[in-house]
C-alpha cells in the first residue's frame, strides 16, 4: 500500500464514520449524496500535507459548435463560485475513428482542489464541510442556469 493509498483510506474511513456513503474505487473514492456522486482523489503533497481533488459529473454535455456561448456562460458562473469551478472535458467517442469530422462532445464537470496540511480530525472535518459546500454550490449554480435560461442546455 503506497502512502497515497494510506491517506486515501484514512479519508474514506473518516468520511464513512461521519455518516457519508463512500465507496472506494480504483484510485480514489466515490461519495454518494442522493442522486449526486462526487469522485475524490488524494495524493501526498511533496511539500507536506495532502492534496484532495474533487470531481462532480453533472451529466451535462455540449457539442463543439456550442462552445463559444457555453464558455462565456461558464466563465460568468465560475466568477460566483467559492468552492469549485466548472470545467469542460472532451468525451471519448468509440465511433471517432470512423468519422473524424464528427463534432467533439464535452462533459461539464465541477472540480475542486483542497490542500490539507495534515489528516487530523479538524482537517478531516474541514474536508467534509468543503465537500458538502462544493456539491451544493455547483449543483445549485447549474440548476439555476438551466431553469433560468436555455444557454447551458445547448
PDB file of C-alpha atoms in Angstrom:
ATOM      1  CA  UNK A   1       0.000   0.000   0.000  1.00  0.00           C
ATOM      2  CA  UNK A   2       1.500   3.327  -1.065  1.00  0.00           C
ATOM      3  CA  UNK A   3       1.457   6.483   1.033  1.00  0.00           C
ATOM      4  CA  UNK A   4      -1.328   7.967  -1.113  1.00  0.00           C
ATOM      5  CA  UNK A   5      -3.491   4.867  -0.616  1.00  0.00           C
ATOM      6  CA  UNK A   6      -2.952   5.127   3.132  1.00  0.00           C
ATOM      7  CA  UNK A   7      -4.038   8.772   3.140  1.00  0.00           C
ATOM      8  CA  UNK A   8      -6.982   7.999   0.877  1.00  0.00           C
ATOM      9  CA  UNK A   9      -8.035   5.141   3.174  1.00  0.00           C
ATOM     10  CA  UNK A  10      -7.862   7.438   6.218  1.00  0.00           C
ATOM     11  CA  UNK A  11     -10.013   9.997   4.406  1.00  0.00           C
ATOM     12  CA  UNK A  12     -12.527   7.337   3.289  1.00  0.00           C
ATOM     13  CA  UNK A  13     -12.776   5.935   6.820  1.00  0.00           C
ATOM     14  CA  UNK A  14     -13.259   9.398   8.356  1.00  0.00           C
ATOM     15  CA  UNK A  15     -15.993  10.298   5.844  1.00  0.00           C
ATOM     16  CA  UNK A  16     -17.738   6.942   6.380  1.00  0.00           C
ATOM     17  CA  UNK A  17     -17.537   7.409  10.166  1.00  0.00           C
ATOM     18  CA  UNK A  18     -19.219  10.821   9.768  1.00  0.00           C
ATOM     19  CA  UNK A  19     -22.200   9.131   8.105  1.00  0.00           C
ATOM     20  CA  UNK A  20     -21.375   9.734   4.449  1.00  0.00           C
ATOM     21  CA  UNK A  21     -21.816   6.991   1.846  1.00  0.00           C
ATOM     22  CA  UNK A  22     -18.304   6.443   0.483  1.00  0.00           C
ATOM     23  CA  UNK A  23     -17.209   3.627  -1.805  1.00  0.00           C
ATOM     24  CA  UNK A  24     -13.519   3.065  -2.568  1.00  0.00           C
ATOM     25  CA  UNK A  25     -12.823   2.757  -6.307  1.00  0.00           C
ATOM     26  CA  UNK A  26      -9.622   2.043  -8.264  1.00  0.00           C
ATOM     27  CA  UNK A  27      -7.530   5.102  -7.468  1.00  0.00           C
ATOM     28  CA  UNK A  28      -9.977   7.149  -5.397  1.00  0.00           C
ATOM     29  CA  UNK A  29     -13.386   7.085  -3.764  1.00  0.00           C
ATOM     30  CA  UNK A  30     -16.968   7.752  -4.827  1.00  0.00           C
ATOM     31  CA  UNK A  31     -19.100   9.762  -2.415  1.00  0.00           C
ATOM     32  CA  UNK A  32     -22.863   9.414  -2.887  1.00  0.00           C
ATOM     33  CA  UNK A  33     -25.293  12.060  -1.713  1.00  0.00           C
ATOM     34  CA  UNK A  34     -28.788  11.421  -3.045  1.00  0.00           C
ATOM     35  CA  UNK A  35     -28.506  11.411  -6.837  1.00  0.00           C
ATOM     36  CA  UNK A  36     -25.132  13.155  -6.722  1.00  0.00           C
ATOM     37  CA  UNK A  37     -21.793  11.362  -6.904  1.00  0.00           C
ATOM     38  CA  UNK A  38     -18.523  13.131  -6.177  1.00  0.00           C
ATOM     39  CA  UNK A  39     -15.259  11.399  -7.075  1.00  0.00           C
ATOM     40  CA  UNK A  40     -12.449  12.044  -4.587  1.00  0.00           C
ATOM     41  CA  UNK A  41      -8.736  11.549  -5.232  1.00  0.00           C
ATOM     42  CA  UNK A  42      -5.966  12.117  -2.685  1.00  0.00           C
ATOM     43  CA  UNK A  43      -2.221  12.363  -3.085  1.00  0.00           C
ATOM     44  CA  UNK A  44       0.617  13.317  -0.812  1.00  0.00           C
ATOM     45  CA  UNK A  45       1.950  16.818  -1.484  1.00  0.00           C
ATOM     46  CA  UNK A  46       5.732  16.752  -1.898  1.00  0.00           C
ATOM     47  CA  UNK A  47       5.908  19.851   0.332  1.00  0.00           C
ATOM     48  CA  UNK A  48       3.857  18.192   3.067  1.00  0.00           C
ATOM     49  CA  UNK A  49       0.182  17.583   3.614  1.00  0.00           C
ATOM     50  CA  UNK A  50      -2.341  16.003   1.276  1.00  0.00           C
ATOM     51  CA  UNK A  51      -3.919  17.331  -1.924  1.00  0.00           C
ATOM     52  CA  UNK A  52      -7.558  16.291  -2.328  1.00  0.00           C
ATOM     53  CA  UNK A  53      -9.191  16.621  -5.752  1.00  0.00           C
ATOM     54  CA  UNK A  54     -12.968  16.505  -6.154  1.00  0.00           C
ATOM     55  CA  UNK A  55     -14.822  15.827  -9.415  1.00  0.00           C
ATOM     56  CA  UNK A  56     -18.597  16.170  -9.799  1.00  0.00           C
ATOM     57  CA  UNK A  57     -20.048  14.717 -13.021  1.00  0.00           C
ATOM     58  CA  UNK A  58     -23.124  16.795 -13.866  1.00  0.00           C
ATOM     59  CA  UNK A  59     -24.387  14.575 -16.722  1.00  0.00           C
ATOM     60  CA  UNK A  60     -24.389  17.655 -18.979  1.00  0.00           C
ATOM     61  CA  UNK A  61     -22.844  17.505 -22.429  1.00  0.00           C
ATOM     62  CA  UNK A  62     -22.211  20.165 -25.024  1.00  0.00           C
ATOM     63  CA  UNK A  63     -21.285  19.932 -28.679  1.00  0.00           C
ATOM     64  CA  UNK A  64     -18.273  21.672 -30.153  1.00  0.00           C
ATOM     65  CA  UNK A  65     -20.391  24.188 -32.106  1.00  0.00           C
ATOM     66  CA  UNK A  66     -21.953  25.483 -28.843  1.00  0.00           C
ATOM     67  CA  UNK A  67     -18.596  26.159 -27.144  1.00  0.00           C
ATOM     68  CA  UNK A  68     -18.436  29.980 -27.518  1.00  0.00           C
ATOM     69  CA  UNK A  69     -21.760  30.509 -25.714  1.00  0.00           C
ATOM     70  CA  UNK A  70     -21.094  27.772 -23.160  1.00  0.00           C
ATOM     71  CA  UNK A  71     -17.618  29.068 -22.304  1.00  0.00           C
ATOM     72  CA  UNK A  72     -18.943  32.594 -21.787  1.00  0.00           C
ATOM     73  CA  UNK A  73     -21.688  31.275 -19.501  1.00  0.00           C
ATOM     74  CA  UNK A  74     -19.304  29.034 -17.575  1.00  0.00           C
ATOM     75  CA  UNK A  75     -16.885  31.933 -17.078  1.00  0.00           C
ATOM     76  CA  UNK A  76     -19.686  34.025 -15.568  1.00  0.00           C
ATOM     77  CA  UNK A  77     -20.809  31.137 -13.353  1.00  0.00           C
ATOM     78  CA  UNK A  78     -17.250  30.414 -12.183  1.00  0.00           C
ATOM     79  CA  UNK A  79     -16.834  34.021 -11.022  1.00  0.00           C
ATOM     80  CA  UNK A  80     -19.540  33.423  -8.409  1.00  0.00           C
ATOM     81  CA  UNK A  81     -18.287  30.058  -7.142  1.00  0.00           C
ATOM     82  CA  UNK A  82     -16.253  29.814  -3.939  1.00  0.00           C
ATOM     83  CA  UNK A  83     -15.746  26.053  -3.506  1.00  0.00           C
ATOM     84  CA  UNK A  84     -15.216  24.795  -7.025  1.00  0.00           C
ATOM     85  CA  UNK A  85     -15.253  25.542 -10.717  1.00  0.00           C
ATOM     86  CA  UNK A  86     -16.987  24.265 -13.813  1.00  0.00           C
ATOM     87  CA  UNK A  87     -14.741  22.684 -16.457  1.00  0.00           C
ATOM     88  CA  UNK A  88     -15.171  21.005 -19.818  1.00  0.00           C
ATOM     89  CA  UNK A  89     -13.634  17.609 -20.588  1.00  0.00           C
ATOM     90  CA  UNK A  90     -13.736  16.078 -24.068  1.00  0.00           C
ATOM     91  CA  UNK A  91     -15.734  12.856 -24.170  1.00  0.00           C
ATOM     92  CA  UNK A  92     -14.062   9.881 -25.802  1.00  0.00           C
ATOM     93  CA  UNK A  93     -16.251   8.583 -28.609  1.00  0.00           C
ATOM     94  CA  UNK A  94     -15.757   4.990 -29.738  1.00  0.00           C
ATOM     95  CA  UNK A  95     -17.011   5.884 -33.242  1.00  0.00           C
ATOM     96  CA  UNK A  96     -14.487   8.729 -33.598  1.00  0.00           C
ATOM     97  CA  UNK A  97     -12.127   6.567 -35.652  1.00  0.00           C
ATOM     98  CA  UNK A  98     -14.844   6.090 -38.263  1.00  0.00           C
ATOM     99  CA  UNK A  99     -15.841   9.752 -38.523  1.00  0.00           C
ATOM    100  CA  UNK A 100     -13.035  12.244 -37.997  1.00  0.00           C
ATOM    101  CA  UNK A 101     -15.319  15.157 -38.984  1.00  0.00           C
ATOM    102  CA  UNK A 102     -17.816  14.429 -36.198  1.00  0.00           C
ATOM    103  CA  UNK A 103     -18.035  17.303 -33.695  1.00  0.00           C
ATOM    104  CA  UNK A 104     -16.354  16.763 -30.349  1.00  0.00           C
ATOM    105  CA  UNK A 105     -18.637  16.457 -27.334  1.00  0.00           C
ATOM    106  CA  UNK A 106     -17.609  17.867 -23.958  1.00  0.00           C
ATOM    107  CA  UNK A 107     -18.840  16.877 -20.499  1.00  0.00           C
ATOM    108  CA  UNK A 108     -19.457  19.672 -17.999  1.00  0.00           C
ATOM    109  CA  UNK A 109     -17.789  18.819 -14.678  1.00  0.00           C
ATOM    110  CA  UNK A 110     -17.494  20.503 -11.318  1.00  0.00           C
ATOM    111  CA  UNK A 111     -13.980  20.397  -9.900  1.00  0.00           C
ATOM    112  CA  UNK A 112     -12.345  21.484  -6.682  1.00  0.00           C
ATOM    113  CA  UNK A 113      -8.954  21.079  -5.024  1.00  0.00           C
ATOM    114  CA  UNK A 114      -8.306  21.295  -1.294  1.00  0.00           C
ATOM    115  CA  UNK A 115      -4.946  21.125   0.464  1.00  0.00           C
ATOM    116  CA  UNK A 116      -4.935  19.582   3.931  1.00  0.00           C
ATOM    117  CA  UNK A 117      -1.777  20.262   5.974  1.00  0.00           C
ATOM    118  CA  UNK A 118      -2.444  17.031   7.903  1.00  0.00           C
ATOM    119  CA  UNK A 119      -5.154  14.419   8.358  1.00  0.00           C
ATOM    120  CA  UNK A 120      -6.178  15.486  11.850  1.00  0.00           C
ATOM    121  CA  UNK A 121      -9.802  15.330  12.989  1.00  0.00           C
ATOM    122  CA  UNK A 122     -10.169  19.092  12.452  1.00  0.00           C
ATOM    123  CA  UNK A 123      -8.783  18.961   8.907  1.00  0.00           C
ATOM    124  CA  UNK A 124     -10.941  15.953   8.014  1.00  0.00           C
ATOM    125  CA  UNK A 125     -13.982  17.880   9.270  1.00  0.00           C
ATOM    126  CA  UNK A 126     -12.919  20.819   7.079  1.00  0.00           C
ATOM    127  CA  UNK A 127     -12.781  18.410   4.113  1.00  0.00           C
ATOM    128  CA  UNK A 128     -16.262  17.089   4.901  1.00  0.00           C
ATOM    129  CA  UNK A 129     -17.625  20.649   5.083  1.00  0.00           C
ATOM    130  CA  UNK A 130     -15.834  21.614   1.852  1.00  0.00           C
ATOM    131  CA  UNK A 131     -17.284  18.551   0.108  1.00  0.00           C
ATOM    132  CA  UNK A 132     -20.823  19.465   1.123  1.00  0.00           C
ATOM    133  CA  UNK A 133     -20.460  23.093   0.112  1.00  0.00           C
ATOM    134  CA  UNK A 134     -18.778  22.165  -3.181  1.00  0.00           C
ATOM    135  CA  UNK A 135     -21.578  19.771  -4.163  1.00  0.00           C
ATOM    136  CA  UNK A 136     -24.315  22.219  -3.139  1.00  0.00           C
ATOM    137  CA  UNK A 137     -22.713  25.247  -4.794  1.00  0.00           C
ATOM    138  CA  UNK A 138     -22.033  23.547  -8.140  1.00  0.00           C
ATOM    139  CA  UNK A 139     -25.413  21.810  -8.273  1.00  0.00           C
ATOM    140  CA  UNK A 140     -27.371  24.970  -7.378  1.00  0.00           C
ATOM    141  CA  UNK A 141     -25.433  27.130  -9.852  1.00  0.00           C
ATOM    142  CA  UNK A 142     -26.092  24.717 -12.708  1.00  0.00           C
ATOM    143  CA  UNK A 143     -29.761  24.217 -11.774  1.00  0.00           C
ATOM    144  CA  UNK A 144     -30.340  27.991 -11.603  1.00  0.00           C
ATOM    145  CA  UNK A 145     -28.762  28.369 -15.038  1.00  0.00           C
ATOM    146  CA  UNK A 146     -30.684  25.509 -16.617  1.00  0.00           C
ATOM    147  CA  UNK A 147     -34.022  26.671 -15.242  1.00  0.00           C
ATOM    148  CA  UNK A 148     -33.293  30.356 -15.798  1.00  0.00           C
ATOM    149  CA  UNK A 149     -32.137  30.265 -19.442  1.00  0.00           C
ATOM    150  CA  UNK A 150     -31.523  27.951 -22.337  1.00  0.00           C
ATOM    151  CA  UNK A 151     -27.796  28.740 -22.564  1.00  0.00           C
ATOM    152  CA  UNK A 152     -26.416  25.648 -20.821  1.00  0.00           C
ATOM    153  CA  UNK A 153     -28.848  23.215 -22.426  1.00  0.00           C
ATOM    154  CA  UNK A 154     -27.261  23.611 -25.869  1.00  0.00           C
TER     155      UNK A 154
END
